[in-house]
Amino acid sequence: MALIEVKNVTKFYNSGEGQVTALGGVNLTVQKGEFLALMGDSGSGKSTLLSVIGALNPPTGGKVLIDDIDVYDLSSERRADFRSSYIGFVFQQFQLIQYLTVVENVMVPLAILNYNHKEQLEMAKKVLKKVGLENKMRRLPNQLSGGEQERVAIARAIVNEPPIILADEPTGSLDSKTGEGIMRLFQSLNREGLTIVMVTHNRENLKFVKRTVSMKDGLIKNQEN
Amino acid sequence: MRLLNIAFSNLRVRKIKIFFLLLGIILGVAIIVSLTGITLAMQEQLESKFEDIGMRVLVTPKSNSLFLSYHGISVHSGNYARKTIPEKIAHNIKQFGGQNVTAISPKLVQNAEIKSKKMLIAGISREELNLKPYWRINGKFPNRKQILLGASTAQRLKLSVEDKVPIKGEIFTVSGILNETGTVEDELVFINLAEAQRVFNRNKQVTFIELSVNDKEAISALRSKFTSVAITEVKGENEERQEIVNRFAKFAVLISICVLLIGFLIISTTMMSSVKERTREIGIFRALGFKRKHIVKIILFEAVVVSTVGGVVGYIGGILLVKLISPYITQFEVQLHWSPELGLATVIMSILVGLLASAYPAYQAARLDPIEAIRFI
Ligand SMILES: Nc1ncnc2c1ncn2[C@@H]1O[C@H](COP(=O)(O)OP(=O)(O)OP(=O)(O)O)[C@@H](O)[C@H]1O
Ligand SMILES: [Mg+2]
């Protein structure tokens, strides 16, 4: 059984110049333990697909099954619960909360769960150590480099131990050396069993992934296995 | 890390905005507290000072009833001095009225010059003290060759207790000064009734009789019995003060409602702009699994924190404000105490307004589409 099943998903947006087809009937299956790269031109629908998989963006048509759960059959509040336990997001612009320290940012996903402060702190420290930031825990995001902020974002995504990581151009704003470090980190997380779907423009990154899927005009172009 | 910590941290970084919001809340709360406090203190004072005085009745010479403007004494009219009634009527009324007459005080009011100023002299007996339980005399009730001064009179004439002053060729000593009453009594000079009758040569005569009865029926009974005099029911100064207090209370309520409304709008707009500024942040929270109710909680936590602080500080400020302005409210000695009930009510009210005002912004925040908020790039 596949972990992620995207079945004939469409997504239309109504913009000023009429309807835009962001996804035109996408079928995609991702097995547990995969490390998948989504490539494609700008505007081809990669981010849209990622957000649809991430239970954040209800599609116009089609189905998304994750762990056999029909994600968009859930109510909006239940879907939030689902995101909390299944999905870890890593955004391109890091999207850290600027007024919280590094360790606090990592603890944010835990704030709505039943952990006491000590447990939260232990979990946050553990993942910060994993991403190599255990000695910068008390800093604010703007006191970190881009690569370090990306690591905080990754720590935040995995602190809750979700089975799936969705990353949208995580290396897009980093220099190639820093980007490579981040890719290695993703690779090691994947080796620990995490399923990763990553949008990337950078062909250099492909040597770290197990499978690549290309998109064009809201459709999957090839599905090389 | 709890939602409350997130709320606190966010408040900490938005210090300036929050400071101004707090200032607004504090000001509003302080205004409401001081108005409410003054009203309560006034009512309390009324109750303590005017218990069981009964209905006030004036007995005057028949033709004089029209000019009597303020419980029997018209300062600007002249002919009260000429017309008088026999003092004996007071005695008769008391006998006739019996238990129904709770206090009765005959008075002789005449003009005289003191220190070249035309003053109104009121001859009174000790019975007057029963009618005026709110009187506080610094010194003694006047005896032979003594006078008691109203508060303003004492200031105007620059006289204090033990000073001597000539009236109609005789030397009188100031035996006491009356505390400010907020009535025409502040302008008067009081003298013993018997002395007044001697000095003004009005043996056994009085200008009018003031009495209080505890039964409305008694007034009509008196009217049909004593036909040679005019008997009118007047508003005692307790009713008059009650009216002042009632009017002030209405004013206080009106202002408070306005302030509450303005406070509501200030909190509402601040919270709305805060939600707008935090659109992206809210989207991140939602992406990380926060439910709508968690977002609502964060926003409302902030509202509660701000309005609690505003309520507490505003309460303290309000009481201090009253202490500061109370010397200027002459008619009442407003003494406002630190009342835990008022404090608690204030904080609860502040929190309620804060919550209500933030309800819509919180709803807006919860409704934000997380995907719109973050816009993956
Ligand atoms: N909220 C929206 N409203 C209207 N149109 C949208 C919206 N979001 C995306 N689109 C459109 O949908 C299409 C797919 O957008 P998407 O962001 O998925 O592309 P992408 O492959 O991630 O591009 P990029 O590489 O530039 O990030 C684009 O044409 C875009 O303009
Ligand atoms: Mg994109």
XYZ file of C-alpha atoms and ligand atoms in Angstrom:
634
model
C 0.000 0.000 0.000
C 1.311 3.402 -1.002
C 1.743 6.070 1.646
C 0.594 8.898 -0.634
C -1.908 8.453 -3.436
C -2.909 11.446 -5.569
C -5.811 10.450 -7.774
C -6.797 12.577 -10.750
C -6.433 15.816 -8.805
C -7.437 19.101 -10.424
C -7.097 22.589 -9.025
C -8.515 25.660 -10.704
C -7.968 29.183 -9.498
C -10.128 32.110 -10.405
C -7.863 35.000 -11.161
C -8.469 38.370 -12.783
C -8.093 36.998 -16.332
C -10.404 34.059 -15.767
C -9.778 30.523 -14.664
C -6.224 29.275 -14.180
C -5.556 25.570 -14.235
C -2.877 24.934 -11.617
C -3.363 21.169 -11.648
C -4.986 19.493 -14.592
C -5.578 15.940 -13.387
C -2.538 14.700 -11.525
C -1.935 11.081 -10.609
C 0.975 10.309 -8.329
C 1.858 7.512 -5.981
C 4.585 7.795 -3.351
C 5.694 4.771 -1.381
C 6.761 4.854 2.218
C 10.466 5.689 2.542
C 10.745 7.424 -0.830
C 12.708 10.617 -1.449
C 10.963 12.268 -4.368
C 11.981 15.405 -6.253
C 9.356 17.495 -8.074
C 10.865 19.445 -10.974
C 9.325 21.724 -13.545
C 9.081 25.244 -14.894
C 7.808 28.116 -12.870
C 4.029 28.043 -12.765
C 3.826 24.367 -13.627
C 1.934 23.604 -10.400
C 4.614 22.143 -8.107
C 3.789 24.216 -5.057
C 0.095 23.690 -5.600
C 0.554 19.927 -5.725
C 2.697 20.013 -2.592
C 0.077 21.992 -0.653
C -2.671 19.664 -1.863
C -0.656 16.659 -0.648
C -0.015 18.515 2.600
C -3.742 18.712 3.439
C -3.575 22.494 3.228
C -5.252 23.145 -0.101
C -8.506 21.440 -1.055
C -8.390 20.403 -4.724
C -11.185 21.232 -7.158
C -11.502 17.579 -8.102
C -9.924 14.207 -7.379
C -8.785 12.532 -4.211
C -5.744 12.510 -1.961
C -5.246 9.409 0.151
C -2.545 9.377 2.755
C -2.104 6.250 4.828
C -5.483 5.316 3.323
C -7.139 8.374 4.799
C -9.164 10.477 2.365
C -7.657 13.750 3.492
C -10.243 16.111 2.039
C -13.073 14.059 3.417
C -12.039 15.262 6.850
C -13.502 18.407 8.354
C -11.214 21.415 8.401
C -10.437 21.005 12.114
C -9.780 17.269 11.751
C -7.532 18.057 8.796
C -5.475 20.324 11.103
C -5.069 17.341 13.397
C -4.064 15.272 10.427
C -1.391 17.809 9.427
C -0.124 17.840 12.967
C 0.462 14.104 13.060
C 1.330 13.285 9.424
C 2.997 16.249 7.750
C 6.122 18.270 8.372
C 6.416 21.358 6.170
C 9.671 23.026 5.172
C 9.093 26.258 3.321
C 11.481 28.043 1.050
C 11.410 31.290 3.020
C 11.921 29.280 6.231
C 8.774 30.903 7.644
C 10.044 31.024 11.182
C 8.200 33.035 13.814
C 10.435 36.055 14.209
C 9.580 36.805 17.839
C 10.295 33.300 19.091
C 13.750 31.905 19.777
C 15.165 28.963 17.850
C 14.103 26.423 20.445
C 10.675 28.041 20.811
C 10.158 27.906 17.063
C 10.917 24.211 17.139
C 8.464 23.733 19.996
C 5.579 25.468 18.195
C 4.105 22.243 16.712
C 4.190 20.745 20.214
C 2.259 23.628 21.802
C -1.045 22.082 20.792
C -0.152 18.579 21.944
C -0.095 16.972 25.335
C 3.533 17.322 26.252
C 4.745 19.151 29.326
C 7.429 21.772 29.057
C 10.250 19.395 29.956
C 9.226 16.845 27.350
C 8.838 19.582 24.737
C 12.286 20.909 25.535
C 13.826 17.448 25.302
C 12.187 16.755 21.951
C 13.254 20.161 20.597
C 16.832 19.695 21.814
C 17.016 16.282 20.248
C 16.077 17.511 16.771
C 18.184 20.679 17.111
C 21.144 18.435 17.807
C 20.276 16.429 14.727
C 20.394 19.554 12.554
C 23.521 20.807 14.361
C 22.096 23.831 16.126
C 22.082 22.702 19.735
C 24.290 25.604 20.792
C 22.231 28.342 19.129
C 18.933 27.505 20.752
C 18.339 30.833 22.453
C 18.915 32.990 19.383
C 16.215 34.723 17.438
C 15.801 33.733 13.757
C 17.221 37.032 12.500
C 20.450 36.278 14.345
C 21.050 33.204 12.174
C 22.370 32.669 8.659
C 20.040 31.464 5.906
C 21.329 27.908 6.123
C 20.887 27.895 9.874
C 17.341 29.192 9.567
C 16.623 26.418 7.080
C 17.909 23.913 9.633
C 15.579 25.374 12.273
C 12.706 24.989 9.824
C 13.690 21.351 9.265
C 13.957 20.747 13.004
C 10.492 22.210 13.423
C 9.146 19.957 10.675
C 10.495 16.760 12.231
C 10.111 17.484 15.950
C 6.708 15.873 16.017
C 8.022 12.801 14.150
C 5.584 12.934 11.237
C 6.027 10.229 8.564
C 6.055 12.752 5.697
C 8.192 15.822 5.006
C 7.069 18.242 2.305
C 9.708 20.754 1.295
C 9.211 23.568 -1.220
C 12.558 24.618 -2.694
C 14.430 24.291 0.592
C 17.744 25.199 -1.056
C 16.399 27.874 -3.362
C 17.816 30.811 -1.458
C 21.042 29.180 -0.268
C 24.488 29.098 -1.842
C 25.447 25.750 -3.370
C 27.697 24.635 -0.520
C 25.080 25.386 2.161
C 22.410 23.869 -0.062
C 24.408 20.679 -0.299
C 24.598 20.478 3.491
C 20.839 20.796 3.692
C 20.386 18.071 1.048
C 22.656 15.764 3.054
C 20.516 16.409 6.089
C 17.376 15.489 4.142
C 19.130 12.402 2.851
C 19.996 11.214 6.327
C 16.415 11.883 7.496
C 15.187 9.814 4.575
C 17.554 7.019 5.556
C 15.985 7.066 9.013
C 12.668 6.240 7.355
C 11.042 9.595 6.588
C 9.192 9.932 3.301
C 10.185 13.186 1.601
C 8.614 15.072 -1.280
C 10.692 18.047 -2.329
C 10.185 20.727 -4.953
C 13.481 21.803 -6.459
C 14.834 23.687 -9.430
C 18.376 22.634 -8.849
C 19.605 19.623 -10.844
C 22.568 19.348 -8.425
C 20.097 18.214 -5.791
C 18.926 15.262 -7.821
C 21.916 13.144 -6.833
C 20.506 12.968 -3.291
C 16.988 11.854 -4.219
C 15.646 8.446 -5.124
C 13.126 9.480 -7.776
C 12.337 12.559 -9.854
C 8.999 13.649 -11.253
C 8.651 16.505 -13.759
C 5.655 18.716 -14.124
C 4.484 20.880 -17.010
C 1.329 23.001 -17.174
C -0.311 21.343 -14.230
C 0.404 17.810 -15.375
C 2.999 15.205 -14.546
C 5.209 14.844 -17.623
C 7.152 11.738 -16.853
C 7.158 9.384 -14.007
C 10.542 7.723 -14.136
C 10.949 4.886 -11.710
C 5.538 26.196 25.231
C 1.831 26.784 25.372
C -0.469 28.957 23.336
C -0.300 31.465 26.184
C 3.490 31.687 25.794
C 3.071 32.417 22.112
C 0.577 35.165 22.956
C 2.917 36.659 25.561
C 5.929 36.567 23.274
C 4.006 38.298 20.546
C 2.833 41.007 22.943
C 6.431 41.516 24.017
C 7.664 42.309 20.533
C 4.796 44.651 19.731
C 5.549 46.808 22.758
C 4.797 50.206 21.242
C 1.435 49.238 19.766
C 0.445 47.412 22.892
C 1.582 50.348 24.997
C -0.795 52.695 23.210
C -3.606 50.177 23.333
C -2.993 49.744 27.055
C -2.900 53.497 27.563
C -6.288 53.782 25.883
C -7.785 51.005 27.988
C -6.288 52.391 31.191
C -7.660 55.858 30.459
C -11.117 54.512 29.680
C -11.206 52.281 32.737
C -9.950 55.108 34.957
C -12.705 57.423 33.723
C -15.379 54.804 34.331
C -13.979 53.872 37.738
C -13.818 57.468 38.905
C -17.345 58.255 37.721
C -18.743 55.087 39.264
C -16.725 55.617 42.420
C -17.961 59.178 42.849
C -21.562 58.136 42.261
C -21.313 55.305 44.781
C -19.640 57.508 47.371
C -22.316 60.173 46.926
C -25.110 57.650 47.353
C -23.475 56.174 50.394
C -23.112 59.610 51.915
C -26.728 60.455 51.181
C -27.903 57.320 52.877
C -25.831 57.838 55.964
C -26.700 61.492 56.420
C -30.360 61.610 55.624
C -31.842 58.622 57.277
C -35.353 59.120 58.565
C -35.566 62.863 58.411
C -39.027 62.672 56.969
C -40.923 65.163 54.830
C -39.971 68.779 55.142
C -42.740 71.330 55.780
C -42.604 75.114 56.019
C -44.977 77.261 57.992
C -44.886 80.885 56.812
C -46.952 84.057 56.971
C -49.756 83.713 54.448
C -48.660 86.269 51.878
C -45.046 85.267 51.957
C -45.267 81.802 50.562
C -44.427 82.814 47.006
C -41.000 84.257 47.450
C -39.705 81.480 49.605
C -37.301 79.991 47.201
C -34.958 77.765 49.023
C -36.240 76.047 52.136
C -37.676 79.220 53.473
C -34.994 81.772 52.899
C -34.944 84.038 49.901
C -31.714 85.885 49.938
C -32.669 88.595 47.500
C -36.117 89.512 48.723
C -36.682 92.136 51.368
C -40.134 91.881 52.812
C -39.682 88.622 54.687
C -38.226 90.709 57.408
C -41.426 92.613 58.030
C -43.932 89.804 58.155
C -43.738 87.423 61.025
C -45.847 84.818 62.795
C -46.089 84.133 66.525
C -43.574 81.628 67.830
C -46.353 80.052 69.819
C -47.703 78.417 66.640
C -44.696 76.124 66.659
C -45.685 74.902 70.085
C -49.284 74.396 68.960
C -48.268 72.485 65.859
C -46.078 70.209 67.907
C -48.921 69.496 70.295
C -51.402 68.960 67.492
C -49.117 66.850 65.390
C -47.818 64.721 68.244
C -45.807 61.739 67.057
C -46.140 62.793 63.448
C -43.916 65.821 63.940
C -40.385 64.492 64.195
C -38.619 67.839 64.471
C -39.725 71.458 64.498
C -37.607 74.557 64.415
C -38.928 78.135 64.397
C -36.652 80.743 62.845
C -36.423 84.514 62.717
C -34.611 85.773 59.632
C -33.512 89.420 59.491
C -30.970 91.644 57.752
C -28.041 93.240 59.479
C -24.729 94.730 58.517
C -21.604 92.968 59.646
C -18.249 94.518 58.765
C -20.219 96.825 56.384
C -21.607 93.848 54.498
C -25.324 93.196 54.367
C -25.840 89.772 55.873
C -28.807 87.533 56.485
C -29.131 86.648 60.156
C -31.122 83.572 61.128
C -32.241 83.116 64.681
C -32.487 79.407 65.436
C -33.071 77.188 68.413
C -31.281 73.961 69.222
C -34.191 72.141 67.583
C -32.542 73.058 64.289
C -29.916 70.392 64.945
C -32.601 67.699 64.861
C -33.707 68.944 61.462
C -30.164 69.120 60.134
C -28.401 65.937 61.196
C -25.797 66.628 58.532
C -24.605 69.774 60.267
C -21.077 69.637 61.575
C -20.166 72.588 63.737
C -16.543 73.452 64.347
C -17.054 75.009 67.756
C -20.307 75.406 69.629
C -23.949 76.189 69.022
C -24.407 79.954 69.667
C -25.538 81.111 73.064
C -26.089 84.666 74.321
C -23.936 87.188 72.438
C -22.598 84.497 70.177
C -22.913 83.737 66.475
C -22.474 80.682 64.294
C -21.212 81.319 60.771
C -21.941 79.518 57.527
C -18.808 78.290 55.776
C -18.827 80.936 53.020
C -19.784 83.676 55.427
C -16.813 82.915 57.640
C -14.547 83.239 54.615
C -16.188 86.376 53.317
C -16.074 88.122 56.656
C -12.631 86.724 57.470
C -13.819 85.583 60.850
C -12.799 82.541 62.848
C -13.873 81.010 66.127
C -13.417 83.330 69.185
C -13.270 86.446 66.970
C -15.444 89.328 68.080
C -17.602 91.425 65.774
C -20.217 94.162 66.288
C -23.798 93.588 65.094
C -26.383 96.308 65.599
C -24.195 97.978 68.160
C -23.551 94.885 70.252
C -20.384 92.800 70.321
C -20.866 89.144 69.374
C -18.314 86.341 69.613
C -18.012 83.652 66.957
C -18.863 80.431 68.783
C -18.580 78.119 65.812
C -18.342 77.717 62.063
C -20.546 75.399 60.097
C -18.998 72.879 57.729
C -19.814 73.427 54.095
C -23.325 72.117 53.392
C -23.684 73.105 49.757
C -26.912 74.974 50.550
C -27.861 78.593 51.257
C -26.899 77.873 54.869
C -23.284 78.469 53.855
C -24.178 82.146 53.321
C -25.922 82.742 56.630
C -25.123 83.985 60.107
C -26.856 81.992 62.828
C -27.764 83.370 66.185
C -29.747 82.096 69.117
C -33.493 82.603 68.442
C -34.119 84.416 71.722
C -31.155 86.706 70.990
C -32.483 87.433 67.501
C -35.900 88.314 68.878
C -34.253 90.658 71.397
C -31.787 92.310 69.003
C -34.314 92.805 66.208
C -37.046 93.666 68.634
C -39.430 90.909 67.537
C -40.547 89.526 70.812
C -41.964 85.974 70.472
C -42.150 86.365 66.695
C -40.591 84.187 63.963
C -40.293 84.504 60.189
C -41.125 80.914 59.526
C -41.195 77.493 61.096
C -39.457 74.530 59.555
C -40.588 71.083 60.582
C -40.443 67.519 59.436
C -43.331 65.078 59.548
C -43.304 61.360 58.894
C -46.767 61.178 57.369
C -48.198 62.964 54.360
C -51.679 62.924 55.926
C -50.349 65.028 58.769
C -49.648 67.908 56.398
C -53.258 68.273 55.275
C -54.410 67.886 58.858
C -52.126 70.754 59.835
C -53.380 72.832 56.909
C -57.007 72.588 57.936
C -56.180 73.268 61.563
C -53.813 76.230 61.190
C -55.543 78.445 58.651
C -53.829 81.693 59.553
C -50.496 80.525 58.147
C -49.338 79.040 54.883
C -48.198 75.441 55.143
C -46.155 74.119 52.260
C -44.298 70.921 51.693
C -40.813 71.564 50.377
C -38.120 69.485 48.977
C -35.701 68.872 51.744
C -32.092 69.107 50.776
C -31.881 65.343 50.956
C -34.294 65.117 48.044
C -32.504 67.903 46.356
C -29.207 66.163 46.840
C -30.791 62.926 45.765
C -31.698 64.683 42.563
C -28.154 65.920 42.094
C -26.846 62.439 42.710
C -29.389 60.921 40.350
C -28.487 63.388 37.674
C -24.800 62.717 38.217
C -25.421 58.976 38.122
C -27.211 59.317 34.778
C -24.375 61.431 33.455
C -21.869 58.879 34.727
C -23.706 56.019 33.041
C -23.908 57.926 29.772
C -20.218 58.808 29.748
C -19.309 55.266 30.779
C -21.279 53.807 27.898
C -19.527 56.170 25.487
C -16.137 55.259 26.929
C -16.958 51.545 26.734
C -17.988 51.964 23.122
C -14.829 53.870 22.233
C -12.743 51.306 24.123
C -14.487 48.540 22.242
C -13.673 50.192 18.918
C -10.044 50.870 19.840
C -9.465 47.281 20.912
C -11.322 45.997 17.886
C -9.338 47.995 15.346
C -6.028 47.282 17.033
C -6.751 43.569 17.110
C -7.918 43.598 13.512
C -4.780 45.296 12.293
C -2.757 42.906 14.415
C -4.466 39.955 12.762
C -3.788 41.483 9.374
C -0.107 41.956 10.191
C 0.119 38.381 11.364
C -1.594 36.780 8.394
C 1.526 34.898 7.384
C 2.273 33.791 10.913
C -1.253 32.484 11.339
C -0.857 30.572 8.078
C 2.319 28.959 9.418
C 0.559 27.936 12.626
C -2.265 26.416 10.613
C 0.186 24.554 8.356
C 1.874 23.158 11.461
C -1.420 21.663 12.606
C -2.993 24.425 14.691
C -6.760 24.286 14.584
C -8.977 27.308 14.159
C -9.770 27.192 17.845
C -6.045 27.390 18.662
C -5.735 30.564 16.602
C -8.807 32.005 18.317
C -7.265 31.131 21.676
C -3.999 32.906 20.899
C -5.816 36.086 19.860
C -8.181 35.986 22.835
C -5.340 35.242 25.258
C -3.700 38.418 24.090
C -6.927 40.341 24.535
C -7.320 38.968 28.058
C -3.734 39.795 29.012
C -3.995 43.348 27.727
C -7.426 44.036 29.174
C -6.523 42.540 32.552
C -3.481 44.755 32.856
C -5.522 47.694 31.562
C -8.304 46.956 34.041
C -6.036 46.699 37.071
C -3.952 49.761 36.270
C -7.062 51.677 35.183
C -8.773 50.879 38.469
C -5.820 52.127 40.482
C -5.598 55.205 38.278
C -9.333 55.848 38.608
C -9.267 55.801 42.392
C -6.215 58.069 42.431
C -8.001 60.376 39.998
C -10.959 60.682 42.369
C -8.669 61.413 45.285
C -7.106 64.114 43.134
C -10.329 65.818 42.027
C -12.543 65.220 45.060
C -11.450 68.472 46.786
C -13.111 70.315 43.923
C -16.489 68.650 44.385
C -17.700 70.963 47.109
C -21.160 69.651 47.818
C -20.025 66.226 48.805
C -17.137 65.058 50.825
C -16.384 62.243 48.465
C -14.224 59.694 50.149
C -13.423 56.858 47.861
C -11.938 53.762 49.382
C -10.062 50.940 47.740
C -13.001 48.659 47.285
C -12.163 45.104 46.230
C -15.679 44.685 44.799
C -15.322 47.702 42.543
C -11.824 46.549 41.589
C -12.993 43.070 40.712
C -16.001 44.372 38.799
C -13.724 46.732 36.893
C -11.279 44.030 35.852
C -14.084 41.674 34.856
C -15.724 44.413 32.811
C -12.426 45.239 31.156
C -11.806 41.600 30.267
C -15.337 41.203 28.938
C -15.006 44.237 26.697
C -11.573 43.027 25.565
C -12.963 39.604 24.699
C -16.034 40.953 22.943
C -13.988 43.462 20.964
C -11.541 40.748 19.913
C -14.181 38.179 19.044
C -14.581 39.312 15.457
C -10.831 39.791 14.781
C -10.243 36.323 16.249
C -12.933 34.888 14.013
C -11.298 36.602 11.039
C -7.933 35.131 12.001
C -9.394 31.651 12.302
C -11.025 31.940 8.910
C -7.820 32.887 7.089
C -7.000 30.448 4.354
C -3.609 29.061 5.385
C -2.501 28.581 1.805
C -3.311 32.191 0.956
C -1.496 33.242 4.086
C 1.783 31.526 3.294
C 1.809 31.439 -0.520
C 4.436 28.823 -1.165
C 7.024 30.311 -3.445
N -3.965 31.648 -5.114
C -3.846 31.631 -6.447
N -4.707 32.333 -7.191
C -4.636 32.321 -8.544
N -3.739 31.620 -9.221
C -2.846 30.887 -8.512
C -2.850 30.858 -7.092
N -1.851 30.035 -6.679
C -1.246 29.581 -7.810
N -1.820 30.092 -8.890
C -1.465 29.788 -10.272
O -1.377 28.398 -10.429
C -0.294 28.058 -11.237
C 0.619 27.092 -10.517
O 1.246 27.796 -9.447
P 2.322 27.118 -8.494
O 2.634 28.087 -7.427
O 1.861 25.794 -8.108
O 3.561 26.974 -9.468
P 5.043 26.465 -9.167
O 5.291 25.327 -10.041
O 5.225 26.288 -7.722
O 5.896 27.697 -9.651
P 7.286 28.255 -9.043
O 8.365 27.349 -9.529
O 7.418 29.601 -9.655
O 7.143 28.268 -7.583
C 0.384 29.353 -11.621
O -0.067 29.722 -12.911
C -0.102 30.338 -10.615
O -0.180 31.615 -11.162
Mg 6.362 27.184 -6.189
